[in-house]
Structures are given as C-alpha cells and as structure tokens.
Amino acid sequence: MNELQKITTFQEDISVIKEATTKVFLVSGKILQGIQDNKKYKEAGYKTFAEAVKSELGLDKPYAYRLMSAAKAYEILSASGGQKFGANWHQFTNLKA
C-alpha cells in the first residue's frame, strides 16, 4: 500500500501538512538569505534581489523578507534551546532575528 494511502485521521493528516510546509518555508527562507547575502541574483542578470524573487518565484519583497526572518528566528530559537514550535511557519514571521 502506498505510504500516503494508509489509514490516518484528519488530525494526523493536518499535522503532517503543517510539519512539511513549515520545513519548506524555513528552508526557503534560509536559501533566500544566501541568495541575497551572496548577491547570487546577479549571476542570472538581475539588478536587485527584489526583482529576482518577483520574476523567478512570484514573491514580493516583503514576503521574501518574512521568510528569511522566520528562518533566522527559528535558527536562533533552536540554537538557544528555545521551545520548538511546529504548528506553522507564521509563528516565526513576527519574531525579530
């Protein structure tokens, strides 16, 4: 039987989705930070980070910065032994790194 077809409850399914999307958003934020810090967008001919993420990912600059901020906040909390949040990535977007 396919792993996704096994019998699960609604709450189990939602929990898996939350965990997976949180990881995707946090990894994306970390990668975006590296792109910005190292000006990798210039390799592709973009003049600005904002132009690159809008064109390539359809993200506006504030959203990209929220992803980067969330990833940094999570990294700081994890390194300091802080509470592990797992409900969703929005929990990190208002934290200041």
PDB file of C-alpha atoms in Angstrom:
ATOM      1  CA  MET A   1       0.000   0.000   0.000  1.00  0.00           C
ATOM      2  CA  ASN A   2       1.243   3.484  -0.866  1.00  0.00           C
ATOM      3  CA  GLU A   3       2.537   5.407   2.169  1.00  0.00           C
ATOM      4  CA  LEU A   4       0.060   8.227   1.512  1.00  0.00           C
ATOM      5  CA  GLN A   5      -2.854   5.811   1.249  1.00  0.00           C
ATOM      6  CA  LYS A   6      -2.585   4.318   4.718  1.00  0.00           C
ATOM      7  CA  ILE A   7      -5.477   4.998   7.035  1.00  0.00           C
ATOM      8  CA  THR A   8      -4.948   8.151   9.075  1.00  0.00           C
ATOM      9  CA  THR A   9      -7.144  10.564  10.961  1.00  0.00           C
ATOM     10  CA  PHE A  10      -7.889  14.085   9.838  1.00  0.00           C
ATOM     11  CA  GLN A  11      -5.705  15.491  12.617  1.00  0.00           C
ATOM     12  CA  GLU A  12      -2.802  13.229  11.643  1.00  0.00           C
ATOM     13  CA  ASP A  13      -3.070  14.385   8.045  1.00  0.00           C
ATOM     14  CA  ILE A  14      -3.193  18.054   9.077  1.00  0.00           C
ATOM     15  CA  SER A  15      -0.215  17.568  11.376  1.00  0.00           C
ATOM     16  CA  VAL A  16       1.846  16.104   8.518  1.00  0.00           C
ATOM     17  CA  ILE A  17       0.913  19.010   6.255  1.00  0.00           C
ATOM     18  CA  LYS A  18       1.834  21.590   8.914  1.00  0.00           C
ATOM     19  CA  GLU A  19       5.184  19.956   9.590  1.00  0.00           C
ATOM     20  CA  ALA A  20       6.030  19.635   5.908  1.00  0.00           C
ATOM     21  CA  THR A  21       5.039  23.194   4.988  1.00  0.00           C
ATOM     22  CA  THR A  22       6.915  24.624   7.969  1.00  0.00           C
ATOM     23  CA  LYS A  23      10.078  22.861   6.823  1.00  0.00           C
ATOM     24  CA  VAL A  24       9.631  24.074   3.245  1.00  0.00           C
ATOM     25  CA  PHE A  25       9.124  27.684   4.310  1.00  0.00           C
ATOM     26  CA  LEU A  26      12.069  27.645   6.726  1.00  0.00           C
ATOM     27  CA  VAL A  27      14.424  26.048   4.200  1.00  0.00           C
ATOM     28  CA  SER A  28      13.222  28.502   1.551  1.00  0.00           C
ATOM     29  CA  GLY A  29      13.924  31.420   3.876  1.00  0.00           C
ATOM     30  CA  LYS A  30      17.440  30.176   4.554  1.00  0.00           C
ATOM     31  CA  ILE A  31      18.146  29.721   0.830  1.00  0.00           C
ATOM     32  CA  LEU A  32      16.719  33.167   0.041  1.00  0.00           C
ATOM     33  CA  GLN A  33      19.016  34.659   2.688  1.00  0.00           C
ATOM     34  CA  GLY A  34      22.008  33.048   0.998  1.00  0.00           C
ATOM     35  CA  ILE A  35      20.905  34.346  -2.394  1.00  0.00           C
ATOM     36  CA  GLN A  36      20.626  37.858  -1.015  1.00  0.00           C
ATOM     37  CA  ASP A  37      23.774  37.809   1.131  1.00  0.00           C
ATOM     38  CA  ASN A  38      25.935  36.499  -1.702  1.00  0.00           C
ATOM     39  CA  LYS A  39      24.177  38.524  -4.403  1.00  0.00           C
ATOM     40  CA  LYS A  40      23.620  35.349  -6.391  1.00  0.00           C
ATOM     41  CA  TYR A  41      20.754  37.011  -8.253  1.00  0.00           C
ATOM     42  CA  LYS A  42      23.362  38.987 -10.216  1.00  0.00           C
ATOM     43  CA  GLU A  43      24.597  35.706 -11.743  1.00  0.00           C
ATOM     44  CA  ALA A  44      21.230  35.488 -13.509  1.00  0.00           C
ATOM     45  CA  GLY A  45      21.344  39.089 -14.673  1.00  0.00           C
ATOM     46  CA  TYR A  46      19.061  40.642 -12.073  1.00  0.00           C
ATOM     47  CA  LYS A  47      19.967  44.029 -10.637  1.00  0.00           C
ATOM     48  CA  THR A  48      18.162  43.552  -7.335  1.00  0.00           C
ATOM     49  CA  PHE A  49      17.110  40.782  -5.016  1.00  0.00           C
ATOM     50  CA  ALA A  50      13.505  42.008  -5.165  1.00  0.00           C
ATOM     51  CA  GLU A  51      13.487  41.846  -8.960  1.00  0.00           C
ATOM     52  CA  ALA A  52      14.883  38.303  -8.913  1.00  0.00           C
ATOM     53  CA  VAL A  53      12.447  36.822  -6.398  1.00  0.00           C
ATOM     54  CA  LYS A  54       9.489  38.507  -8.069  1.00  0.00           C
ATOM     55  CA  SER A  55      10.463  37.236 -11.510  1.00  0.00           C
ATOM     56  CA  GLU A  56      11.631  33.749 -10.542  1.00  0.00           C
ATOM     57  CA  LEU A  57       9.307  32.903  -7.650  1.00  0.00           C
ATOM     58  CA  GLY A  58       6.434  35.354  -7.895  1.00  0.00           C
ATOM     59  CA  LEU A  59       7.224  36.630  -4.394  1.00  0.00           C
ATOM     60  CA  ASP A  60       7.080  40.260  -3.422  1.00  0.00           C
ATOM     61  CA  LYS A  61       9.989  41.665  -1.430  1.00  0.00           C
ATOM     62  CA  PRO A  62       8.165  41.876   1.942  1.00  0.00           C
ATOM     63  CA  TYR A  63       7.106  38.220   1.709  1.00  0.00           C
ATOM     64  CA  ALA A  64      10.648  37.106   0.858  1.00  0.00           C
ATOM     65  CA  TYR A  65      11.944  39.066   3.847  1.00  0.00           C
ATOM     66  CA  ARG A  66       9.323  37.464   6.099  1.00  0.00           C
ATOM     67  CA  LEU A  67      10.514  34.023   5.003  1.00  0.00           C
ATOM     68  CA  MET A  68      14.128  34.985   5.701  1.00  0.00           C
ATOM     69  CA  SER A  69      13.219  36.474   9.079  1.00  0.00           C
ATOM     70  CA  ALA A  70      11.251  33.366  10.035  1.00  0.00           C
ATOM     71  CA  ALA A  71      14.167  31.106   9.143  1.00  0.00           C
ATOM     72  CA  LYS A  72      16.598  33.237  11.157  1.00  0.00           C
ATOM     73  CA  ALA A  73      14.269  33.371  14.175  1.00  0.00           C
ATOM     74  CA  TYR A  74      13.859  29.596  14.088  1.00  0.00           C
ATOM     75  CA  GLU A  75      17.622  29.141  13.857  1.00  0.00           C
ATOM     76  CA  ILE A  76      18.173  31.410  16.886  1.00  0.00           C
ATOM     77  CA  LEU A  77      15.470  29.699  18.941  1.00  0.00           C
ATOM     78  CA  SER A  78      16.791  26.250  18.070  1.00  0.00           C
ATOM     79  CA  ALA A  79      20.378  27.182  18.911  1.00  0.00           C
ATOM     80  CA  SER A  80      19.351  28.632  22.261  1.00  0.00           C
ATOM     81  CA  GLY A  81      17.351  25.571  23.221  1.00  0.00           C
ATOM     82  CA  GLY A  82      14.133  27.539  22.943  1.00  0.00           C
ATOM     83  CA  GLN A  83      10.742  25.987  22.528  1.00  0.00           C
ATOM     84  CA  LYS A  84      10.305  24.017  19.321  1.00  0.00           C
ATOM     85  CA  PHE A  85       7.346  25.490  17.521  1.00  0.00           C
ATOM     86  CA  GLY A  86       5.771  23.260  14.964  1.00  0.00           C
ATOM     87  CA  ALA A  87       2.286  24.453  14.202  1.00  0.00           C
ATOM     88  CA  ASN A  88       3.222  26.589  11.209  1.00  0.00           C
ATOM     89  CA  TRP A  89       5.770  28.994   9.847  1.00  0.00           C
ATOM     90  CA  HIS A  90       3.619  32.038  10.697  1.00  0.00           C
ATOM     91  CA  GLN A  91       4.729  31.649  14.307  1.00  0.00           C
ATOM     92  CA  PHE A  92       8.167  32.824  13.273  1.00  0.00           C
ATOM     93  CA  THR A  93       7.288  35.672  10.917  1.00  0.00           C
ATOM     94  CA  ASN A  94       6.701  38.239  13.674  1.00  0.00           C
ATOM     95  CA  LEU A  95       9.838  37.368  15.603  1.00  0.00           C
ATOM     96  CA  LYS A  96      12.784  39.651  15.090  1.00  0.00           C
ATOM     97  CA  ALA A  97      16.079  37.903  14.458  1.00  0.00           C
TER      98      ALA A  97
END
